[in-house]
Amino acid sequence: IPILDLSAEKAVDDREVIRKHALGKFRGFLLASAQSPAMISYLNNDANVKAHPNENYAREVMELHTLGVDGGYTERDVREVARAFTGWGIRDGQSNPFYFDNDAHDSDAKTILGHTLPAGRGIEDVLNVLDILAMHPATARFISRKLVRRFVSDTPPQSLVDSTAQVFSTTDGDIRQVMRHLLTSTEFMASTGQKFRRPLDFVVAMLRLTRPKLDTPDPILEMLYTMGQSPFSWHPPNGYPDSAHAWMNTNGLLKRWNAALAFVDDSTVEMGIHHSFDTLIPTALTATTLVDQATRLILGGAMMAVDRQQVLNYVINDGPLTAEQLPIKRAGVIGLLMASPYFQWH
């Protein structure tokens, strides 16, 4: 098994920041992220002091976390936000490592996105900046577009982006209400087959459908490593790509096919993966019912007739289906369906 780059800090950040605040108010989410030791360290804000401002976090908090690259901020805004965040850092060896060093903070007046921050303040500068960014109209549009792209389509319907941004703005960034609006929209209901599964989504879908018992997560992590989406291992600050073109290529598809077929192979027992396919699909089956029941289980609907026939041909290529052949053929059909184009999109 390859050595995976699993950052302990990022894992804690995912649990204590991302998951904890994912369905709260966006302003609280943004503050928790800004105070996260992993975020502060990763974007060098622990090296941001009034004598030598560091602009890394200031740039990313606007470009990636709130306004978006076309959100209307300027290079001067980046410098001013960096000044506002001076003194915002971490202290090792503490149960709560975040701290604010007022002596390292630039307390002169600042102007950010047309808002004036008066002189003589400390941590209030940052809190004010987060208020400005969290409720800026560009943030509502940027976050809404990202959510619609994630859950609906790589080409987000503008009607849904606009209505989602409206909900974001009128609820003070209540992410739960934003998601309720998005997931009950007509655009979402009509979006089946528009999103290509990233490797993590693909693997999780296989696990949810087949419900194996795992002795260890190592074979699953190895599978993700092979397909290019190991947890917490994307080093740029923008996260793993969320569009089909980044994953749908010859090499990526070949690895998916191999992963789906290997996942149901008898050798998985040696890797600590224990399947019970006989509990998913009844044992007394003809070739036709095996294919049709597996199709409903794995795909949730019918295949095109020509594709269904290809799977049937696999089942009967050694003659009529027998009780002895059933375990192998059943696993093979499940693997073929999970490797099929139907399963790659959701």
Tab-separated table of C-alpha atoms in Angstrom:
chain	number	residue	atom	x	y	z
A	1	ILE	CA	0.000	0.000	0.000
A	2	PRO	CA	1.490	3.404	-0.899
A	3	ILE	CA	2.246	5.878	1.824
A	4	LEU	CA	-0.589	8.413	1.700
A	5	ASP	CA	-0.159	12.070	2.506
A	6	LEU	CA	-2.757	12.289	5.286
A	7	SER	CA	-2.245	15.567	7.099
A	8	ALA	CA	-3.219	15.266	10.759
A	9	GLU	CA	-3.894	19.009	10.906
A	10	LYS	CA	-6.169	18.886	7.875
A	11	ALA	CA	-8.048	15.887	9.256
A	12	VAL	CA	-8.726	17.795	12.477
A	13	ASP	CA	-9.720	20.866	10.455
A	14	ASP	CA	-12.201	18.760	8.468
A	15	ARG	CA	-13.781	17.438	11.671
A	16	GLU	CA	-13.702	20.538	13.850
A	17	VAL	CA	-14.351	23.222	11.228
A	18	ILE	CA	-15.800	21.924	7.969
A	19	ARG	CA	-18.214	19.296	9.290
A	20	LYS	CA	-19.126	21.180	12.459
A	21	HIS	CA	-20.070	24.402	10.654
A	22	ALA	CA	-21.175	23.090	7.239
A	23	LEU	CA	-24.892	23.652	7.925
A	24	GLY	CA	-24.691	26.754	10.090
A	25	LYS	CA	-24.424	30.432	9.211
A	26	PHE	CA	-21.690	31.171	6.691
A	27	ARG	CA	-20.275	33.965	8.873
A	28	GLY	CA	-19.646	31.458	11.690
A	29	PHE	CA	-18.133	29.008	9.210
A	30	LEU	CA	-15.818	31.707	7.888
A	31	LEU	CA	-14.677	32.723	11.374
A	32	ALA	CA	-14.015	29.106	12.379
A	33	SER	CA	-11.954	28.620	9.246
A	34	ALA	CA	-10.037	31.841	9.822
A	35	GLN	CA	-9.184	30.692	13.378
A	36	SER	CA	-8.281	27.145	12.336
A	37	PRO	CA	-4.613	26.363	13.113
A	38	ALA	CA	-4.431	24.318	9.900
A	39	MET	CA	-5.669	27.245	7.794
A	40	ILE	CA	-3.517	29.808	9.580
A	41	SER	CA	-0.406	27.685	9.157
A	42	TYR	CA	-1.163	26.602	5.584
A	43	LEU	CA	-1.710	30.158	4.338
A	44	ASN	CA	1.078	31.674	6.460
A	45	ASN	CA	-1.013	34.034	8.546
A	46	ASP	CA	1.090	33.020	11.555
A	47	ALA	CA	3.823	35.022	9.794
A	48	ASN	CA	1.625	38.069	9.228
A	49	VAL	CA	2.829	40.983	11.398
A	50	LYS	CA	2.594	44.735	10.973
A	51	ALA	CA	6.280	45.125	10.100
A	52	HIS	CA	6.056	42.502	7.322
A	53	PRO	CA	2.462	41.809	6.237
A	54	ASN	CA	1.892	38.417	4.575
A	55	GLU	CA	-0.849	38.501	1.930
A	56	ASN	CA	-1.412	34.764	1.393
A	57	TYR	CA	-4.493	34.338	3.565
A	58	ALA	CA	-5.892	37.755	2.620
A	59	ARG	CA	-5.788	36.817	-1.064
A	60	GLU	CA	-7.276	33.357	-0.643
A	61	VAL	CA	-10.030	34.383	1.759
A	62	MET	CA	-11.383	36.663	-0.964
A	63	GLU	CA	-10.528	34.642	-4.072
A	64	LEU	CA	-11.491	31.166	-2.831
A	65	HIS	CA	-13.525	31.498	0.366
A	66	THR	CA	-15.852	34.429	-0.255
A	67	LEU	CA	-15.980	36.865	-3.192
A	68	GLY	CA	-14.408	34.803	-5.970
A	69	VAL	CA	-11.676	35.938	-8.323
A	70	ASP	CA	-14.165	38.184	-10.184
A	71	GLY	CA	-15.801	39.448	-6.995
A	72	GLY	CA	-14.731	43.057	-7.370
A	73	TYR	CA	-11.790	43.280	-4.978
A	74	THR	CA	-8.505	44.943	-5.917
A	75	GLU	CA	-4.846	44.444	-5.049
A	76	ARG	CA	-5.247	47.283	-2.584
A	77	ASP	CA	-8.046	45.362	-0.893
A	78	VAL	CA	-5.698	42.361	-0.600
A	79	ARG	CA	-3.063	44.514	1.090
A	80	GLU	CA	-5.617	46.113	3.403
A	81	VAL	CA	-7.132	42.774	4.433
A	82	ALA	CA	-3.610	41.473	5.108
A	83	ARG	CA	-3.044	44.461	7.389
A	84	ALA	CA	-6.318	43.755	9.165
A	85	PHE	CA	-5.177	40.180	9.840
A	86	THR	CA	-1.775	41.103	11.267
A	87	GLY	CA	-1.267	39.571	14.696
A	88	TRP	CA	-3.770	36.777	13.953
A	89	GLY	CA	-1.877	33.553	14.585
A	90	ILE	CA	-1.294	30.353	16.524
A	91	ARG	CA	0.664	29.371	19.596
A	92	ASP	CA	2.042	25.832	19.896
A	93	GLY	CA	1.409	23.673	22.927
A	94	GLN	CA	-1.957	25.179	23.833
A	95	SER	CA	-5.329	23.410	23.981
A	96	ASN	CA	-6.661	26.298	21.903
A	97	PRO	CA	-3.687	27.301	19.739
A	98	PHE	CA	-5.380	30.320	18.101
A	99	TYR	CA	-4.437	33.670	19.563
A	100	PHE	CA	-4.343	37.344	18.640
A	101	ASP	CA	-1.168	39.336	19.299
A	102	ASN	CA	-2.215	42.964	19.572
A	103	ASP	CA	1.434	44.105	19.574
A	104	ALA	CA	1.909	42.578	16.104
A	105	HIS	CA	-1.292	44.145	14.748
A	106	ASP	CA	-1.361	47.144	12.425
A	107	SER	CA	-3.837	49.451	14.165
A	108	ASP	CA	-3.830	52.227	11.567
A	109	ALA	CA	-6.995	52.980	9.577
A	110	LYS	CA	-7.834	50.744	6.607
A	111	THR	CA	-10.252	50.868	3.676
A	112	ILE	CA	-11.608	47.538	2.420
A	113	LEU	CA	-14.173	47.197	-0.362
A	114	GLY	CA	-15.306	50.760	0.265
A	115	HIS	CA	-15.632	50.285	4.046
A	116	THR	CA	-13.434	52.306	6.394
A	117	LEU	CA	-11.973	50.549	9.439
A	118	PRO	CA	-11.007	53.261	11.947
A	119	ALA	CA	-7.607	53.479	13.593
A	120	GLY	CA	-6.904	52.310	17.096
A	121	ARG	CA	-8.555	48.884	16.914
A	122	GLY	CA	-7.245	45.349	17.361
A	123	ILE	CA	-9.068	42.095	16.742
A	124	GLU	CA	-12.160	44.112	15.821
A	125	ASP	CA	-10.536	44.733	12.431
A	126	VAL	CA	-10.698	41.065	11.514
A	127	LEU	CA	-14.232	40.608	12.825
A	128	ASN	CA	-15.313	43.611	10.780
A	129	VAL	CA	-13.617	42.237	7.648
A	130	LEU	CA	-15.352	38.876	8.071
A	131	ASP	CA	-18.714	40.646	8.379
A	132	ILE	CA	-18.031	42.570	5.169
A	133	LEU	CA	-16.948	39.474	3.235
A	134	ALA	CA	-19.606	37.092	4.547
A	135	MET	CA	-22.555	39.245	3.510
A	136	HIS	CA	-21.156	40.777	0.344
A	137	PRO	CA	-23.418	40.150	-2.697
A	138	ALA	CA	-20.461	38.693	-4.589
A	139	THR	CA	-20.019	36.099	-1.832
A	140	ALA	CA	-23.660	35.037	-2.109
A	141	ARG	CA	-23.222	34.567	-5.867
A	142	PHE	CA	-19.846	32.827	-5.588
A	143	ILE	CA	-20.873	30.343	-2.898
A	144	SER	CA	-24.192	29.657	-4.644
A	145	ARG	CA	-22.488	28.971	-7.957
A	146	LYS	CA	-20.066	26.556	-6.292
A	147	LEU	CA	-22.910	24.702	-4.585
A	148	VAL	CA	-24.982	24.482	-7.764
A	149	ARG	CA	-21.939	23.258	-9.677
A	150	ARG	CA	-21.286	20.627	-6.999
A	151	PHE	CA	-24.828	19.292	-6.729
A	152	VAL	CA	-26.428	19.975	-10.117
A	153	SER	CA	-24.186	20.546	-13.119
A	154	ASP	CA	-20.724	21.566	-14.302
A	155	THR	CA	-22.570	24.329	-16.158
A	156	PRO	CA	-24.717	25.732	-13.333
A	157	PRO	CA	-28.170	26.976	-14.420
A	158	GLN	CA	-28.141	30.729	-13.888
A	159	SER	CA	-31.744	30.658	-12.658
A	160	LEU	CA	-30.782	28.371	-9.786
A	161	VAL	CA	-27.593	30.307	-9.011
A	162	ASP	CA	-29.624	33.519	-8.763
A	163	SER	CA	-32.390	32.062	-6.593
A	164	THR	CA	-29.876	30.336	-4.318
A	165	ALA	CA	-27.906	33.553	-3.918
A	166	GLN	CA	-31.142	35.310	-2.986
A	167	VAL	CA	-31.804	32.765	-0.236
A	168	PHE	CA	-28.207	33.150	0.962
A	169	SER	CA	-28.583	36.924	1.217
A	170	THR	CA	-32.028	37.004	2.833
A	171	THR	CA	-31.138	34.389	5.485
A	172	ASP	CA	-27.793	35.966	6.486
A	173	GLY	CA	-25.949	33.077	4.895
A	174	ASP	CA	-27.886	30.244	6.529
A	175	ILE	CA	-26.321	27.282	4.732
A	176	ARG	CA	-29.008	24.833	5.853
A	177	GLN	CA	-31.733	26.946	4.255
A	178	VAL	CA	-29.585	27.501	1.179
A	179	MET	CA	-29.161	23.738	0.763
A	180	ARG	CA	-32.855	23.080	1.362
A	181	HIS	CA	-33.693	25.521	-1.423
A	182	LEU	CA	-31.135	23.990	-3.792
A	183	LEU	CA	-32.054	20.346	-3.132
A	184	THR	CA	-35.786	20.936	-3.547
A	185	SER	CA	-35.450	23.002	-6.715
A	186	THR	CA	-36.815	21.881	-10.064
A	187	GLU	CA	-33.310	22.213	-11.538
A	188	PHE	CA	-31.910	19.749	-9.012
A	189	MET	CA	-34.792	17.319	-9.543
A	190	ALA	CA	-34.001	17.304	-13.263
A	191	SER	CA	-30.225	16.971	-12.849
A	192	THR	CA	-29.812	13.177	-12.894
A	193	GLY	CA	-26.817	12.167	-14.987
A	194	GLN	CA	-25.252	15.634	-15.165
A	195	LYS	CA	-22.445	15.190	-12.624
A	196	PHE	CA	-19.500	12.885	-13.254
A	197	ARG	CA	-18.501	11.140	-10.047
A	198	ARG	CA	-15.118	12.085	-8.678
A	199	PRO	CA	-13.072	9.071	-7.450
A	200	LEU	CA	-14.159	9.567	-3.829
A	201	ASP	CA	-17.837	9.757	-4.854
A	202	PHE	CA	-17.361	6.681	-7.050
A	203	VAL	CA	-15.787	4.611	-4.258
A	204	VAL	CA	-18.319	5.739	-1.651
A	205	ALA	CA	-21.138	4.811	-4.048
A	206	MET	CA	-19.693	1.315	-4.437
A	207	LEU	CA	-19.411	0.917	-0.666
A	208	ARG	CA	-22.949	2.143	-0.037
A	209	LEU	CA	-24.441	-0.201	-2.611
A	210	THR	CA	-22.537	-3.374	-1.727
A	211	ARG	CA	-22.150	-2.743	2.036
A	212	PRO	CA	-19.016	-4.860	2.595
A	213	LYS	CA	-17.378	-5.439	5.955
A	214	LEU	CA	-13.894	-3.941	6.078
A	215	ASP	CA	-11.097	-5.230	8.305
A	216	THR	CA	-9.092	-2.107	7.510
A	217	PRO	CA	-9.547	1.035	5.384
A	218	ASP	CA	-6.199	0.448	3.659
A	219	PRO	CA	-7.521	-1.124	0.413
A	220	ILE	CA	-10.043	1.688	0.034
A	221	LEU	CA	-7.339	4.305	0.575
A	222	GLU	CA	-5.124	2.519	-1.941
A	223	MET	CA	-7.961	2.566	-4.464
A	224	LEU	CA	-8.405	6.327	-3.985
A	225	TYR	CA	-4.642	6.858	-4.250
A	226	THR	CA	-4.554	4.960	-7.539
A	227	MET	CA	-7.406	7.051	-8.952
A	228	GLY	CA	-5.858	10.335	-7.791
A	229	GLN	CA	-8.075	11.485	-4.916
A	230	SER	CA	-6.436	10.494	-1.643
A	231	PRO	CA	-8.117	12.287	1.283
A	232	PHE	CA	-6.442	15.557	2.302
A	233	SER	CA	-3.739	15.213	-0.363
A	234	TRP	CA	-4.570	18.062	-2.758
A	235	HIS	CA	-1.846	20.609	-2.070
A	236	PRO	CA	-3.125	23.766	-3.846
A	237	PRO	CA	-5.625	25.820	-1.794
A	238	ASN	CA	-8.525	25.408	-4.237
A	239	GLY	CA	-9.425	21.777	-3.474
A	240	TYR	CA	-9.856	18.776	-5.772
A	241	PRO	CA	-11.421	19.701	-9.153
A	242	ASP	CA	-15.203	19.458	-9.288
A	243	SER	CA	-15.842	19.089	-13.008
A	244	ALA	CA	-15.868	16.123	-15.363
A	245	HIS	CA	-12.991	17.234	-17.573
A	246	ALA	CA	-10.514	16.845	-14.705
A	247	TRP	CA	-11.368	13.166	-14.173
A	248	MET	CA	-12.869	11.840	-17.401
A	249	ASN	CA	-9.837	10.768	-19.405
A	250	THR	CA	-8.417	7.496	-20.722
A	251	ASN	CA	-6.184	6.815	-17.744
A	252	GLY	CA	-8.824	7.799	-15.196
A	253	LEU	CA	-11.539	5.666	-16.799
A	254	LEU	CA	-9.252	2.623	-17.032
A	255	LYS	CA	-8.500	2.892	-13.318
A	256	ARG	CA	-12.216	3.109	-12.531
A	257	TRP	CA	-12.990	-0.012	-14.565
A	258	ASN	CA	-10.164	-1.899	-12.888
A	259	ALA	CA	-11.236	-0.690	-9.441
A	260	ALA	CA	-14.871	-1.754	-9.940
A	261	LEU	CA	-13.925	-5.227	-11.193
A	262	ALA	CA	-11.222	-5.725	-8.547
A	263	PHE	CA	-13.645	-4.594	-5.839
A	264	VAL	CA	-15.885	-7.647	-6.393
A	265	ASP	CA	-13.123	-10.192	-7.018
A	266	ASP	CA	-12.601	-13.124	-4.632
A	267	SER	CA	-9.123	-11.807	-3.844
A	268	THR	CA	-10.659	-8.907	-1.923
A	269	VAL	CA	-11.060	-11.255	1.046
A	270	GLU	CA	-7.280	-11.336	1.322
A	271	MET	CA	-7.339	-7.532	1.483
A	272	GLY	CA	-9.901	-7.517	4.270
A	273	ILE	CA	-13.008	-6.754	2.180
A	274	HIS	CA	-15.869	-9.159	2.886
A	275	HIS	CA	-18.885	-9.079	0.555
A	276	SER	CA	-22.290	-10.700	1.024
A	277	PHE	CA	-23.687	-10.424	-2.480
A	278	ASP	CA	-26.174	-13.220	-1.816
A	279	THR	CA	-27.989	-10.942	0.651
A	280	LEU	CA	-28.203	-8.175	-1.964
A	281	ILE	CA	-29.499	-10.334	-4.793
A	282	PRO	CA	-31.541	-13.560	-4.237
A	283	THR	CA	-29.800	-16.821	-5.039
A	284	ALA	CA	-32.432	-18.666	-7.130
A	285	LEU	CA	-32.132	-16.671	-10.350
A	286	THR	CA	-32.125	-16.999	-14.103
A	287	ALA	CA	-29.640	-14.981	-16.132
A	288	THR	CA	-32.360	-12.472	-16.999
A	289	THR	CA	-33.513	-11.908	-13.440
A	290	LEU	CA	-29.908	-11.722	-12.206
A	291	VAL	CA	-29.118	-8.940	-14.662
A	292	ASP	CA	-32.371	-7.073	-14.077
A	293	GLN	CA	-32.207	-7.244	-10.269
A	294	ALA	CA	-28.543	-6.215	-10.270
A	295	THR	CA	-29.375	-3.349	-12.620
A	296	ARG	CA	-32.095	-2.043	-10.301
A	297	LEU	CA	-29.756	-2.377	-7.309
A	298	ILE	CA	-26.695	-0.757	-8.869
A	299	LEU	CA	-28.174	1.707	-11.366
A	300	GLY	CA	-31.632	2.359	-9.969
A	301	GLY	CA	-33.166	2.038	-13.435
A	302	ALA	CA	-32.982	0.270	-16.773
A	303	MET	CA	-30.112	0.174	-19.263
A	304	MET	CA	-30.390	0.565	-22.998
A	305	ALA	CA	-31.371	-2.739	-24.611
A	306	VAL	CA	-28.025	-3.139	-26.375
A	307	ASP	CA	-26.111	-2.676	-23.111
A	308	ARG	CA	-28.394	-5.015	-21.198
A	309	GLN	CA	-27.781	-7.666	-23.839
A	310	GLN	CA	-24.013	-7.319	-23.452
A	311	VAL	CA	-24.295	-8.006	-19.726
A	312	LEU	CA	-26.608	-10.952	-20.403
A	313	ASN	CA	-24.047	-12.317	-22.869
A	314	TYR	CA	-21.447	-12.263	-20.096
A	315	VAL	CA	-23.726	-14.286	-17.804
A	316	ILE	CA	-24.558	-16.968	-20.367
A	317	ASN	CA	-21.299	-17.163	-22.311
A	318	ASP	CA	-20.540	-20.498	-20.571
A	319	GLY	CA	-24.070	-21.810	-21.045
A	320	PRO	CA	-27.207	-21.491	-18.912
A	321	LEU	CA	-26.677	-20.047	-15.455
A	322	THR	CA	-26.186	-22.732	-12.810
A	323	ALA	CA	-26.113	-22.644	-9.018
A	324	GLU	CA	-22.371	-23.297	-9.132
A	325	GLN	CA	-21.752	-20.379	-11.492
A	326	LEU	CA	-24.052	-17.977	-9.687
A	327	PRO	CA	-21.605	-16.538	-7.091
A	328	ILE	CA	-18.997	-15.717	-9.755
A	329	LYS	CA	-21.484	-14.395	-12.292
A	330	ARG	CA	-23.351	-12.346	-9.672
A	331	ALA	CA	-20.147	-10.647	-8.531
A	332	GLY	CA	-19.088	-10.131	-12.139
A	333	VAL	CA	-22.397	-8.484	-13.100
A	334	ILE	CA	-22.161	-6.151	-10.101
A	335	GLY	CA	-18.601	-5.219	-11.084
A	336	LEU	CA	-19.527	-4.654	-14.741
A	337	LEU	CA	-22.439	-2.415	-13.801
A	338	MET	CA	-20.294	-0.350	-11.423
A	339	ALA	CA	-17.701	-0.002	-14.194
A	340	SER	CA	-20.358	1.008	-16.728
A	341	PRO	CA	-20.930	4.581	-17.941
A	342	TYR	CA	-24.318	4.550	-16.190
A	343	PHE	CA	-22.634	4.355	-12.780
A	344	GLN	CA	-20.068	7.081	-13.463
A	345	TRP	CA	-22.672	9.842	-13.540
A	346	HIS	CA	-25.189	10.912	-10.888
